[in-house]
Short mmCIF file of C-alpha atoms in Angstrom, two decimals:
data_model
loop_
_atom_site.label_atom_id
_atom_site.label_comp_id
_atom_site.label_asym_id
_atom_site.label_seq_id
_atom_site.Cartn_x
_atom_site.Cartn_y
_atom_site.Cartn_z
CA UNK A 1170 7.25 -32.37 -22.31
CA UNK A 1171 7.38 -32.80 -18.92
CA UNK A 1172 4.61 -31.85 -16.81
CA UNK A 1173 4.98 -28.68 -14.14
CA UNK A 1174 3.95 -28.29 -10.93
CA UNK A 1175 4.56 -25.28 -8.36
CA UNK A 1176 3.75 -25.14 -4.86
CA UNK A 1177 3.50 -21.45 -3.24
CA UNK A 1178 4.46 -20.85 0.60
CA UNK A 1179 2.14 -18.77 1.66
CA UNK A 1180 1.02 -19.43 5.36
CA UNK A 1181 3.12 -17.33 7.67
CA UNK A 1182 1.33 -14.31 9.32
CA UNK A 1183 4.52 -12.29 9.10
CA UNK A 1184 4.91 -11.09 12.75
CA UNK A 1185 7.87 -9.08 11.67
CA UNK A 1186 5.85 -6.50 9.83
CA UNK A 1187 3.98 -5.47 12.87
CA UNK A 1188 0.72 -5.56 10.75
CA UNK A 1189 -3.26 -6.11 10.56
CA UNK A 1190 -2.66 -7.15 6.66
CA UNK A 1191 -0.72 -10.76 6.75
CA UNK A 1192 2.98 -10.58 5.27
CA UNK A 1193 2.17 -12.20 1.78
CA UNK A 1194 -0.79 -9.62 1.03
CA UNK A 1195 1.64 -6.34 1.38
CA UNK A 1196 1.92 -4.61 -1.78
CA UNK A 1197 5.04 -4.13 -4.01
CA UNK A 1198 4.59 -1.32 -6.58
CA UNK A 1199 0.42 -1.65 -6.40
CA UNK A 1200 -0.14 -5.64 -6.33
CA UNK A 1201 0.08 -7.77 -3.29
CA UNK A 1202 3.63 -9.85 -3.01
CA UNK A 1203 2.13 -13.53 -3.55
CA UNK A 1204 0.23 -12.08 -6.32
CA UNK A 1205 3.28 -11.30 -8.35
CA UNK A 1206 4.76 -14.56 -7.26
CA UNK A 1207 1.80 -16.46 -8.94
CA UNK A 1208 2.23 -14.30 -11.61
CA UNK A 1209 5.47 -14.82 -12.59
CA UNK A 1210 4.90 -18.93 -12.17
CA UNK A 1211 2.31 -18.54 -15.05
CA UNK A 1212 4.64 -17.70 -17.16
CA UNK A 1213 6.35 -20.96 -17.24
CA UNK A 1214 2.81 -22.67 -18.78
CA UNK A 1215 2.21 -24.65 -15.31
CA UNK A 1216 -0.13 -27.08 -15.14
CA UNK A 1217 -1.06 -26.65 -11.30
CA UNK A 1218 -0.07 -24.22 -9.39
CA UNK A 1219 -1.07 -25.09 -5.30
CA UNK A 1220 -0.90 -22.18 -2.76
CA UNK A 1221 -0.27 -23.12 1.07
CA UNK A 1222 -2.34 -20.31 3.24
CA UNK A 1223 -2.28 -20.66 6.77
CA UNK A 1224 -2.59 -17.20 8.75
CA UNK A 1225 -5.43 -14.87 6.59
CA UNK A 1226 -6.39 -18.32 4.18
CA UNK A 1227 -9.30 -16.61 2.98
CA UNK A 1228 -7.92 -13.21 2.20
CA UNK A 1229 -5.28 -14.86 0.48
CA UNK A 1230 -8.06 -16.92 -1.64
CA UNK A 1231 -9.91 -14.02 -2.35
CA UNK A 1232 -7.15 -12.09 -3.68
CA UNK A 1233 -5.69 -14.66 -6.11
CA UNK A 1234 -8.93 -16.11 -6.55
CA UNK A 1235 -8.98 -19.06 -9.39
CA UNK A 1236 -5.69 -17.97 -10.49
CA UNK A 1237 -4.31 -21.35 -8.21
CA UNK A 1238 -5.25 -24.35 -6.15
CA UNK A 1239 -5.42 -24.01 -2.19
CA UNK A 1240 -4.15 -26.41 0.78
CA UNK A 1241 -4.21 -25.19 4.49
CA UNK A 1242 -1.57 -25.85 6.70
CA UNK A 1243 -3.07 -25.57 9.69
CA UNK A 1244 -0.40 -25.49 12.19
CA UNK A 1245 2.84 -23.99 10.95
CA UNK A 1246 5.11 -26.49 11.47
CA UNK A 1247 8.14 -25.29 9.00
CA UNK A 1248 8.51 -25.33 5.38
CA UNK A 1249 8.94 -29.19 4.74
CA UNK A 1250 5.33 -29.70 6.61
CA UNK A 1251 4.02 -26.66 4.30
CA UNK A 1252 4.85 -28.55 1.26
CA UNK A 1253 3.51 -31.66 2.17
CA UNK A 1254 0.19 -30.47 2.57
CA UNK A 1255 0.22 -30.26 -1.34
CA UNK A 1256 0.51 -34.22 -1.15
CA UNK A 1257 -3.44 -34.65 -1.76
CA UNK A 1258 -3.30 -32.43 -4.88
CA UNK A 1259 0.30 -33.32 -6.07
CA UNK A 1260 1.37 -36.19 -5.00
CA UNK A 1261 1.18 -39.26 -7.38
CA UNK A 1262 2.19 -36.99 -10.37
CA UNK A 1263 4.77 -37.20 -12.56
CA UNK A 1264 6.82 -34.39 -12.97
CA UNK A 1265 9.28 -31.70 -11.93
CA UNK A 1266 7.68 -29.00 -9.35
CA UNK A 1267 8.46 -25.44 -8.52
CA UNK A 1268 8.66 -24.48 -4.96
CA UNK A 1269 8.71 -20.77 -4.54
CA UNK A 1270 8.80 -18.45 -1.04
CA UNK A 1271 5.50 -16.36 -1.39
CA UNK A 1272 6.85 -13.71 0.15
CA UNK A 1273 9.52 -13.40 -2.87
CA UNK A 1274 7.98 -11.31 -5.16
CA UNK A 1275 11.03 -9.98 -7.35
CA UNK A 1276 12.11 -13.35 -8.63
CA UNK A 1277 11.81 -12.69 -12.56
CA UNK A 1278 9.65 -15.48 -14.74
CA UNK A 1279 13.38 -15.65 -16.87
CA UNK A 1280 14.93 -16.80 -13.58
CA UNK A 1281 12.11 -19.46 -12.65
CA UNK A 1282 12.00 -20.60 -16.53
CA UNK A 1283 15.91 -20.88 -16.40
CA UNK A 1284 16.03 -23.14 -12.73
CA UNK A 1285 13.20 -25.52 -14.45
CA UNK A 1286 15.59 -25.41 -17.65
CA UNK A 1287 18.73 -26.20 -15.91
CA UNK A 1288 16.59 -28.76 -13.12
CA UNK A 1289 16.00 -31.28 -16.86
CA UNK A 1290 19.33 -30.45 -18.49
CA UNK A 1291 20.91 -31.81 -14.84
CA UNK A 1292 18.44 -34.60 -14.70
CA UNK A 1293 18.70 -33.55 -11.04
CA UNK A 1294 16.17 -35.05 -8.81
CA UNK A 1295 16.62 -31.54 -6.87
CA UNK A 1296 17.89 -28.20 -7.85
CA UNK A 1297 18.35 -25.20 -5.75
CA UNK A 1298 18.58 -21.27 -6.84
CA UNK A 1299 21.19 -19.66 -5.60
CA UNK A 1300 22.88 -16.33 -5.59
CA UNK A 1301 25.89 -14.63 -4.63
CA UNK A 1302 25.89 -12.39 -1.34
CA UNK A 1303 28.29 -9.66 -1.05
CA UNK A 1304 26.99 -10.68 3.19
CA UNK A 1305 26.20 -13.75 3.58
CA UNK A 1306 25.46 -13.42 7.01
CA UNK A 1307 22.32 -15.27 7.92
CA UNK A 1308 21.53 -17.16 5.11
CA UNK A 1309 22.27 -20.87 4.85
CA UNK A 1310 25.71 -21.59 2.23
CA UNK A 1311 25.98 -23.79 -0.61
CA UNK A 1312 29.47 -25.82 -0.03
CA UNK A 1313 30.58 -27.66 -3.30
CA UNK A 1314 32.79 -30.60 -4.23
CA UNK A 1315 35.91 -30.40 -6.16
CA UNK A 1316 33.72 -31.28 -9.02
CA UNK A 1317 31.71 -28.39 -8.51
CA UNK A 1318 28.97 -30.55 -7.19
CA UNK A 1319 26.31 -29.61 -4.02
CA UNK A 1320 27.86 -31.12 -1.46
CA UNK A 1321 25.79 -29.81 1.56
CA UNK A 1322 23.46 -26.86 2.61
CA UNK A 1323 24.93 -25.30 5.75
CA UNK A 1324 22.72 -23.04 7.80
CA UNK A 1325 25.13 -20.08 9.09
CA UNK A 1326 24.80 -20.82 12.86
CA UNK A 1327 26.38 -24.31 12.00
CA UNK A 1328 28.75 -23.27 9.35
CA UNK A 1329 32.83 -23.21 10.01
CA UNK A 1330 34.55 -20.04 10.32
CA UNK A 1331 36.03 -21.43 6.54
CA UNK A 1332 32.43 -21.85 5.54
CA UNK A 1333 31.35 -18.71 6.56
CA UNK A 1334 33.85 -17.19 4.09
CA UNK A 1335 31.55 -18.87 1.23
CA UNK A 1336 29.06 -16.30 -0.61
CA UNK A 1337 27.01 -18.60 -2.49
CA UNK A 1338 23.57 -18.84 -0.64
CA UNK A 1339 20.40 -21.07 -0.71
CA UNK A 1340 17.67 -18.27 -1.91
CA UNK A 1341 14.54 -21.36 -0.06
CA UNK A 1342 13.56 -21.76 -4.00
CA UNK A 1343 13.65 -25.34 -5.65
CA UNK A 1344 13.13 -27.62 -8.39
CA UNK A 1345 12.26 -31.35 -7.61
CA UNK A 1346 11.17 -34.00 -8.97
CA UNK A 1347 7.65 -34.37 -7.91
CA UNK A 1348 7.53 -38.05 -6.76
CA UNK A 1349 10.63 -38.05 -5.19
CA UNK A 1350 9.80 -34.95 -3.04
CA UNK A 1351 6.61 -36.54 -1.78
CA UNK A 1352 8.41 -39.41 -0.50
CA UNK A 1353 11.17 -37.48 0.63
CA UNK A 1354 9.28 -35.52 2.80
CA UNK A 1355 7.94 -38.29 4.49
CA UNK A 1356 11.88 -38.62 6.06
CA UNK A 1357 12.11 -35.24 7.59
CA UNK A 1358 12.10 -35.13 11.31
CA UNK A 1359 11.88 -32.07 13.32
CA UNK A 1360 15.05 -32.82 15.53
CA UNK A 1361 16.19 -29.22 15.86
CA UNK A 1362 16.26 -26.49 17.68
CA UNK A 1363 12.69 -25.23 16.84
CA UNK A 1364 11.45 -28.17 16.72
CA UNK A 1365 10.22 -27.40 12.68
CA UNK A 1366 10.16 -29.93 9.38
CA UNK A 1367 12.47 -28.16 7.21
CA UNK A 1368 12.69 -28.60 3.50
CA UNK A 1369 15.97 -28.15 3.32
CA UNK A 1370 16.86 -31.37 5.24
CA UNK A 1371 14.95 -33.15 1.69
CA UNK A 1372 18.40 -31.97 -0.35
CA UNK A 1373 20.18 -33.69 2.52
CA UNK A 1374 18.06 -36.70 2.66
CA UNK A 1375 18.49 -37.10 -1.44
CA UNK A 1376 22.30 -36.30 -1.11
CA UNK A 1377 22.70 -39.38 1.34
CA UNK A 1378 20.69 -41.72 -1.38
CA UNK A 1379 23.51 -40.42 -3.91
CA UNK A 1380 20.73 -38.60 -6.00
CA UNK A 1381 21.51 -35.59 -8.30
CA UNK A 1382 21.50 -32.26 -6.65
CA UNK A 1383 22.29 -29.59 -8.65
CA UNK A 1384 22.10 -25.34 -8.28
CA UNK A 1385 21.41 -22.87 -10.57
CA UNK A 1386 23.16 -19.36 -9.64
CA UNK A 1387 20.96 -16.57 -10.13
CA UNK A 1388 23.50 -13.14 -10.75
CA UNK A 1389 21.19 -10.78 -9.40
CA UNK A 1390 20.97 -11.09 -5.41
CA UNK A 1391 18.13 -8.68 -5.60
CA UNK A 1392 15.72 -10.82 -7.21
CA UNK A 1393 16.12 -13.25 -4.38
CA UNK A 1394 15.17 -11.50 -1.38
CA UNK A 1395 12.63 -12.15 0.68
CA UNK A 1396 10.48 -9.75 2.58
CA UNK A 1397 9.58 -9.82 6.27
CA UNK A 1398 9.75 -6.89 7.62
CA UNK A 1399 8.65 -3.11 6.44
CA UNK A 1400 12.42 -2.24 5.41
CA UNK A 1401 12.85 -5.29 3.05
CA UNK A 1402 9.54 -4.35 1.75
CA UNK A 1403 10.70 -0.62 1.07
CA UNK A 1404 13.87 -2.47 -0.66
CA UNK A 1405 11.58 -4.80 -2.97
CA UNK A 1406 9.21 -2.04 -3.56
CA UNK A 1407 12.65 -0.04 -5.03
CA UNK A 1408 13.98 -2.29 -6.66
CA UNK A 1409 10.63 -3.34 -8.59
CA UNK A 1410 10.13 0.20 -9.36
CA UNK A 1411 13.55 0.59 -11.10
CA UNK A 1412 12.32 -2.66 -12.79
CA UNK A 1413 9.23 -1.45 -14.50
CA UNK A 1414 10.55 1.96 -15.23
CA UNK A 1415 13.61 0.39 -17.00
CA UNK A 1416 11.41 -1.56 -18.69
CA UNK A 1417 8.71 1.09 -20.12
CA UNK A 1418 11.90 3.43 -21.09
CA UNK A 1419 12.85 0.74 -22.86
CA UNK A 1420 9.55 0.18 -24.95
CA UNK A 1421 9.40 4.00 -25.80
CA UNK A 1422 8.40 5.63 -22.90
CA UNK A 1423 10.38 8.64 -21.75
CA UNK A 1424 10.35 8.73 -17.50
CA UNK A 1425 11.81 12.19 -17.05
CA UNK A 1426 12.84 11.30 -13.26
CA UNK A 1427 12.30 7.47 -12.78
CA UNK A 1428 13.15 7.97 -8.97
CA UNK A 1429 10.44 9.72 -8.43
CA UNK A 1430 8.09 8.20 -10.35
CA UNK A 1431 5.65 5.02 -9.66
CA UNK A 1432 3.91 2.75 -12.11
CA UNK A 1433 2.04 -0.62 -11.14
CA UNK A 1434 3.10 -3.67 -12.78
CA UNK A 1435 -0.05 -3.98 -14.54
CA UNK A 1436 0.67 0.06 -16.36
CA UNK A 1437 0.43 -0.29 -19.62
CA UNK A 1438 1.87 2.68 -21.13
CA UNK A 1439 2.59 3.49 -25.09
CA UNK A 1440 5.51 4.77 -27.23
CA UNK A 1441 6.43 8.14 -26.88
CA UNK A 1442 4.54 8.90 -23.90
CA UNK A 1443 6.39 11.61 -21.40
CA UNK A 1444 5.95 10.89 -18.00
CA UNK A 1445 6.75 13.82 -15.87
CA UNK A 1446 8.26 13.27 -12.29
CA UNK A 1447 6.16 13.03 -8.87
CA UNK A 1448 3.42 11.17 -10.70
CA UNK A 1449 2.01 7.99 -9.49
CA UNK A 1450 0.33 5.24 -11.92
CA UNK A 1451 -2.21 2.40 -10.07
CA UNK A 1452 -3.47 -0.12 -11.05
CA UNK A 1453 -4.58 -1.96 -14.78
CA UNK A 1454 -4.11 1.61 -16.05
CA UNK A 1455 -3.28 1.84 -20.05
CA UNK A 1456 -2.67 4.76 -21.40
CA UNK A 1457 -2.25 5.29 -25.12
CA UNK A 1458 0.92 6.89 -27.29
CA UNK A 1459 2.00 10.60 -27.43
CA UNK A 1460 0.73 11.27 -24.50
CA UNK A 1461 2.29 13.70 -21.17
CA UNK A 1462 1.40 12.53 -18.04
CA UNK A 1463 2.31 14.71 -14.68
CA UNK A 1464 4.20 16.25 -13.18
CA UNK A 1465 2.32 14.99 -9.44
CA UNK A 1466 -0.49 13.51 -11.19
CA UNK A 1467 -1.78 10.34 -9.75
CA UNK A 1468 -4.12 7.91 -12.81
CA UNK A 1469 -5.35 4.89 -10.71
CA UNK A 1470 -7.24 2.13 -12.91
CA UNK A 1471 -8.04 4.08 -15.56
CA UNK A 1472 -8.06 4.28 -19.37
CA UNK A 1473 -6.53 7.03 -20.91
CA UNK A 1474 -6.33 7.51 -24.80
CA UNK A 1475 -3.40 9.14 -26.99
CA UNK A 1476 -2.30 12.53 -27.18
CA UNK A 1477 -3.69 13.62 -24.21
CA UNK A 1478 -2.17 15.47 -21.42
CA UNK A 1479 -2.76 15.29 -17.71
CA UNK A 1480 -1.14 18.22 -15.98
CA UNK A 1481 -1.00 17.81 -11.94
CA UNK A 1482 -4.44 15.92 -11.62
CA UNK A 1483 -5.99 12.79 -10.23
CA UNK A 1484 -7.67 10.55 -12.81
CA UNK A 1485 -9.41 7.31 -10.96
CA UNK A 1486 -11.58 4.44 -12.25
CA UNK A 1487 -12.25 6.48 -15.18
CA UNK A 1488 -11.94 6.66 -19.50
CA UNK A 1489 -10.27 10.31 -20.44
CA UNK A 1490 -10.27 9.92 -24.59
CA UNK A 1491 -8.22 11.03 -27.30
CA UNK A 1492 -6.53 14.73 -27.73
CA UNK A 1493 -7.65 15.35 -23.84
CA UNK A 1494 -6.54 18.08 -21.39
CA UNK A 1495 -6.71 17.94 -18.17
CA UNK A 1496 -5.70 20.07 -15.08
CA UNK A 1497 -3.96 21.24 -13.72
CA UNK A 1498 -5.61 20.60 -10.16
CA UNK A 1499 -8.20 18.95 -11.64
CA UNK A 1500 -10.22 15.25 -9.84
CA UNK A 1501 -12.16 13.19 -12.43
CA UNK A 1502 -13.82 10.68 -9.64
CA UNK A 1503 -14.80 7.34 -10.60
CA UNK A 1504 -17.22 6.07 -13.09
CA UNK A 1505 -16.45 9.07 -15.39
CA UNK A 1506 -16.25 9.27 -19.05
CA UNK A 1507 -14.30 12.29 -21.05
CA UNK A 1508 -14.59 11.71 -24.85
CA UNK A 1509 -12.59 13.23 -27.36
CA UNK A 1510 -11.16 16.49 -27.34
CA UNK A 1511 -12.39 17.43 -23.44
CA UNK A 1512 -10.98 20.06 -21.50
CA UNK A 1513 -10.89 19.84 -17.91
CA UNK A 1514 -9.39 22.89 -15.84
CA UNK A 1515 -8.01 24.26 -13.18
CA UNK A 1516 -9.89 23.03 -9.76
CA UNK A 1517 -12.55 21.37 -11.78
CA UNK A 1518 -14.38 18.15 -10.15
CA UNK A 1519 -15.93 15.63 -12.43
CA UNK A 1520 -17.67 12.85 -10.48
CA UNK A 1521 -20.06 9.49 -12.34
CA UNK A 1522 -20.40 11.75 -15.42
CA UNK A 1523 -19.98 11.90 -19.09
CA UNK A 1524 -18.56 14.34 -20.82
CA UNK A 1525 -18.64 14.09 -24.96
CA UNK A 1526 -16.00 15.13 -27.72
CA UNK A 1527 -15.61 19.03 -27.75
CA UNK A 1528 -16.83 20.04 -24.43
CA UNK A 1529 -15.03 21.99 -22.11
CA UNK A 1530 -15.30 22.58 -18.42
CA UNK A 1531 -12.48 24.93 -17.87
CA UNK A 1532 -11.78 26.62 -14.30
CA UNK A 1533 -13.80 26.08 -10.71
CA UNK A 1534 -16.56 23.48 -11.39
CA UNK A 1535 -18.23 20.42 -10.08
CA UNK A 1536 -19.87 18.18 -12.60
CA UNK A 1537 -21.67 14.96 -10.89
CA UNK A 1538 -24.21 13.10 -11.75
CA UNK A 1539 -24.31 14.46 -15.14
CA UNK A 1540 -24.41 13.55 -19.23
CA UNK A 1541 -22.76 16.33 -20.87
CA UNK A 1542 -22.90 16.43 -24.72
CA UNK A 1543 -21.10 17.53 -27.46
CA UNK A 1544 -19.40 21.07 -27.75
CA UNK A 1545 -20.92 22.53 -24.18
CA UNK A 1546 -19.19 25.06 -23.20
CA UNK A 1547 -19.21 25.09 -18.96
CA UNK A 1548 -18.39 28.04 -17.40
CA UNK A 1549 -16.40 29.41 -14.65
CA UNK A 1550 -17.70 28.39 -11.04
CA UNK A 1551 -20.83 26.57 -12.42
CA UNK A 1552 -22.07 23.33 -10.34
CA UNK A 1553 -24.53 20.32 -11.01
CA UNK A 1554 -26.62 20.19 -7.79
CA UNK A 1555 -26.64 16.55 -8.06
CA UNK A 1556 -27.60 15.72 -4.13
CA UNK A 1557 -31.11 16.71 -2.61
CA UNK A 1558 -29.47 15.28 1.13
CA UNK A 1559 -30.96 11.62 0.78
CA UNK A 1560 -30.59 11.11 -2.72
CA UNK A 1561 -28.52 11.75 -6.10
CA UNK A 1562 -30.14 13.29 -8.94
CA UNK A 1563 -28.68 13.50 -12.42
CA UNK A 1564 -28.21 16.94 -15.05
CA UNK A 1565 -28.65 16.16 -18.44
CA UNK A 1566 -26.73 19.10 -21.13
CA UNK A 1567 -27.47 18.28 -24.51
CA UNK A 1568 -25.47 19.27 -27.42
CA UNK A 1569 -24.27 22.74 -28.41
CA UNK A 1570 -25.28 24.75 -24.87
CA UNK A 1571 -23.34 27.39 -23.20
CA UNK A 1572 -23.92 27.48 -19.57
CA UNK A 1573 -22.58 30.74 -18.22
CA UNK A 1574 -20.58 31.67 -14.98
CA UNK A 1575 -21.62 30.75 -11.79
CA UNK A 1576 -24.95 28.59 -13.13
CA UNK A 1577 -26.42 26.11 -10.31
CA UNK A 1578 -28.37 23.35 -12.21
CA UNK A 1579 -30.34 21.88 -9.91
CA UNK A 1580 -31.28 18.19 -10.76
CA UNK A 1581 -32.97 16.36 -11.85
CA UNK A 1582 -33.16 18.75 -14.73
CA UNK A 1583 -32.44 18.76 -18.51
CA UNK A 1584 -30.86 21.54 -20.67
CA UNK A 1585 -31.72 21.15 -23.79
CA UNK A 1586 -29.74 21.44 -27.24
CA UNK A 1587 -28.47 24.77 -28.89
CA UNK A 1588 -29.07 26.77 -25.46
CA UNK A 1589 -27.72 29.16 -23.49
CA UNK A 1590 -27.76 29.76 -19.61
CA UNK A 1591 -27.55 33.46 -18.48
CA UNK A 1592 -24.64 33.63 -16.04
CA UNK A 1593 -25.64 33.43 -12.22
CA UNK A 1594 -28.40 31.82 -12.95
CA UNK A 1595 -30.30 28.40 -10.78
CA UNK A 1596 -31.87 26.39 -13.30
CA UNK A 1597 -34.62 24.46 -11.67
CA UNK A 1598 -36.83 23.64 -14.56
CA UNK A 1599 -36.00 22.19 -18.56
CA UNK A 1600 -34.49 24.31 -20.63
CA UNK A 1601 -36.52 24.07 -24.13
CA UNK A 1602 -34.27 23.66 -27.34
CA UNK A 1603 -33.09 27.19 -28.67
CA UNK A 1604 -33.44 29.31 -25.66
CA UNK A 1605 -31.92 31.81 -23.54
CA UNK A 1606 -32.65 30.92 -20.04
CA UNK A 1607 -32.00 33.36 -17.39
CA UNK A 1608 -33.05 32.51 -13.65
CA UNK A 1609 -31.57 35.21 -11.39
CA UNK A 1610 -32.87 38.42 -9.42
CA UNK A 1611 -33.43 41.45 -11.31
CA UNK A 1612 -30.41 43.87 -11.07
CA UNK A 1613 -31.94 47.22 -8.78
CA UNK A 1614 -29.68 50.45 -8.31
CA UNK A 1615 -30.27 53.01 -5.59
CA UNK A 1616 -29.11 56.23 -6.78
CA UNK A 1617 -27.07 58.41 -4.19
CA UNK A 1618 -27.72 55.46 -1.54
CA UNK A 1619 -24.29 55.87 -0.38
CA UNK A 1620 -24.20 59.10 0.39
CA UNK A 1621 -27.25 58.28 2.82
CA UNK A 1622 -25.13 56.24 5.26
CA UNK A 1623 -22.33 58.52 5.15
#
């Protein structure tokens, strides 16, 4: 087998998208744009994979991290001198290499797979994807031979009015053959009008030598497009959606309104799942089988366990276990655990706590700092006062306690098991095993007092 190479452009600032974050970092459905790219290159069992940063190198680095090699190009000097700054890595290798736009985050693994396929079966020394544009306009055309050969690459500002009439367009992503390309490269001058190395002119180059140039069409133009500006990104970030909806309906997962809803690429979701519209999934979230997520709920990087429902709620950097309700209006902060069989109700806050199988928390609370255990029943407007204004403090409820209405538990403190907690009461010291603990002013009526200030 042929060894594999790709080479990821990823040095442009992006000017276009009028932003602080450089182009190749902007998200598509929850994961930055090169990110996908690299991805979807994995996919094809690389060996090397080389990323050219330029404009934000280190943010770039630190978001793909290990995941790929790095070369810096410097100056930007067009996509020809990007490429040959892989030379030092790639250049005496054998084998066929990938070059991919990083900014061209939709292209499917299936599409890369099939241009590396199709590159061998050729035994092209170059092969360029291409697609079909309904408008053309703008992008360079792909002008073949009787035979059905590449004859030339035509950018549209130097393309005949006949030429302009093709639809076939160069999507800038290419097989070659890795030696050749290295030397190739070596060819390209920068006689144009901005004065740029562009790869491009290689296919030329290999054309004039009478080497095999082939394309591979591509039937989805989508997949192709490129992002540099905030509308393209709003058309990837569409089209991506539709693309991971599709493909969770099609493992089992019923989306009741898939325009409306948003899941990361990274969403793992079971069978049988119901996924009601205006809710948002982020992040490595998994969520388990039979399970009904929304509507408007928002679950970002969290783990959430079958048969459990989350009813117009916000569930982040958090485990919510099996047979689990919560919400509506309910915010489980990070660092939270809810084991099995948890309620969590209406306008209920649960912050760096954990909360074991039984226990409910049902309407009006804030639980932080806390270890909950099993079957505690929390109720109605009680809080954890968790924060002593310099530092955090944690509540300890062991098994089996009831903690009435409107209970302030003032930490650090410990309830102990089998318990009960008067209502309106501010625990302040350990609650002993077995005991009724009431902490509250004694109730005092003045008879006929109102008829005093009448």
């Amino acid at each position: 087998m042929t060894n594999i190479f790709a080479i990821v452009l990823a040095a442009g600032q992006g000017t276009r998208m009028k932003s602080k974050l450089y182009k190749v970092l902007h998200p598509v459905c929850g994961k930055p744009m090169v990110e996908h790219v690299i991805n979807h290159i994995e996919t094809l069992d690389v060996n090397r994979i080389v990323t050219v940063v330029g404009h934000g190198a280190d943010k770039v680095q630190e978001q793909l991290g290990d995941t790929s090699e790095y070369v810096l190009q410097a100056e930007q000097l067009g996509t020809a001198h990007a490429v040959q700054q892989a030379e030092g890595i790639l250049g005496n290798l054998e084998g066929t290499t990938l070059v991919v736009c990083g900014d061209t985050p939709l292209i499917r693994p299936e599409t890369m797979k099939a241009l590396v396929d199709f590159h061998r079966e050729q035994n092209a020394k170059a092969t360029i994807l291409t697609t079909i544009a309904e408008d053309p306009t703008g992008y360079g055309r792909i002008i073949r031979n009787e035979g059905g050969k590449v004859a030339q690459i035509v950018e549209h500002k130097d393309a005949t009015p006949e030429q302009h009439l093709v639809k076939e367009i160069n999507t800038g992503t290419y097989c070659f053959d890795n030696k050749l390309l290295f030397e190739t490269l070596k060819l390209v001058n920068n006689d144009n009008a901005q004065g740029e190395y562009y790869l491009p002119d290689v296919i030329e180059i290999l054309q004039k030598q009478e080497q095999t140039v082939a394309a591979y069409v591509t039937k989805d133009f989508n997949e192709t497009l490129g992002i540099n500006d905030r509308f393209a990104l709003s058309q990837a970030e569409e089209t991506m959606r539709a693309r991971i909806n599709e493909h969770h309906m099609r493992n089992g997962v019923t989306i009741i309104n898939p325009a409306t809803t948003h899941i990361s690429a990274d969403a793992i979701i079971g069978s049988d799942t119901v996924i009601l519209p205006g809710t948002i999934i982020e992040g490595k979230t998994v969520i388990g089988v039979d399970c009904e997520i929304g509507p408007n709920s928002h679950i970002i990087d969290s783990e959430i366990g079958k048969n459990t429902s989350i009813h117009s709620s916000v569930v982040k950097n958090s485990v919510v276990g099996d047979e689990v309700a919560v919400g509506p209006f309910a915010h489980i902060r990070p660092e939270s655990t809810l084991g099995n069989h948890v309620k969590i109700g209406n306008f209920v806050e649960v912050k760096k706590s954990q909360i074991n199988d039984d226990s409910k928390v049902s309407h009006l609370s804030y639980i932080g700092d806390a270890e909950i255990g099993k079957k505690v029943n929390v109720g109605c407007g009680s809080i954890t006062v968790n924060y002593d204004g310099k530092n955090k403090h944690k509540t300890i409820i062991e098994d089996d306690v009831f903690v009435g209405c409107n209970t302030n538990l003032v930490a650090p403190v410990t309830v102990r098991k089998n318990s009960f907690i008067a209502a309106g009461s501010t625990i302040t010291q350990e609650v002993p095993e077995d005991t009724l603990a009431i902490a509250r002013a004694r109730q005092e009526n003045k008879l006929g007092y109102m008829n005093k200030l009448k």
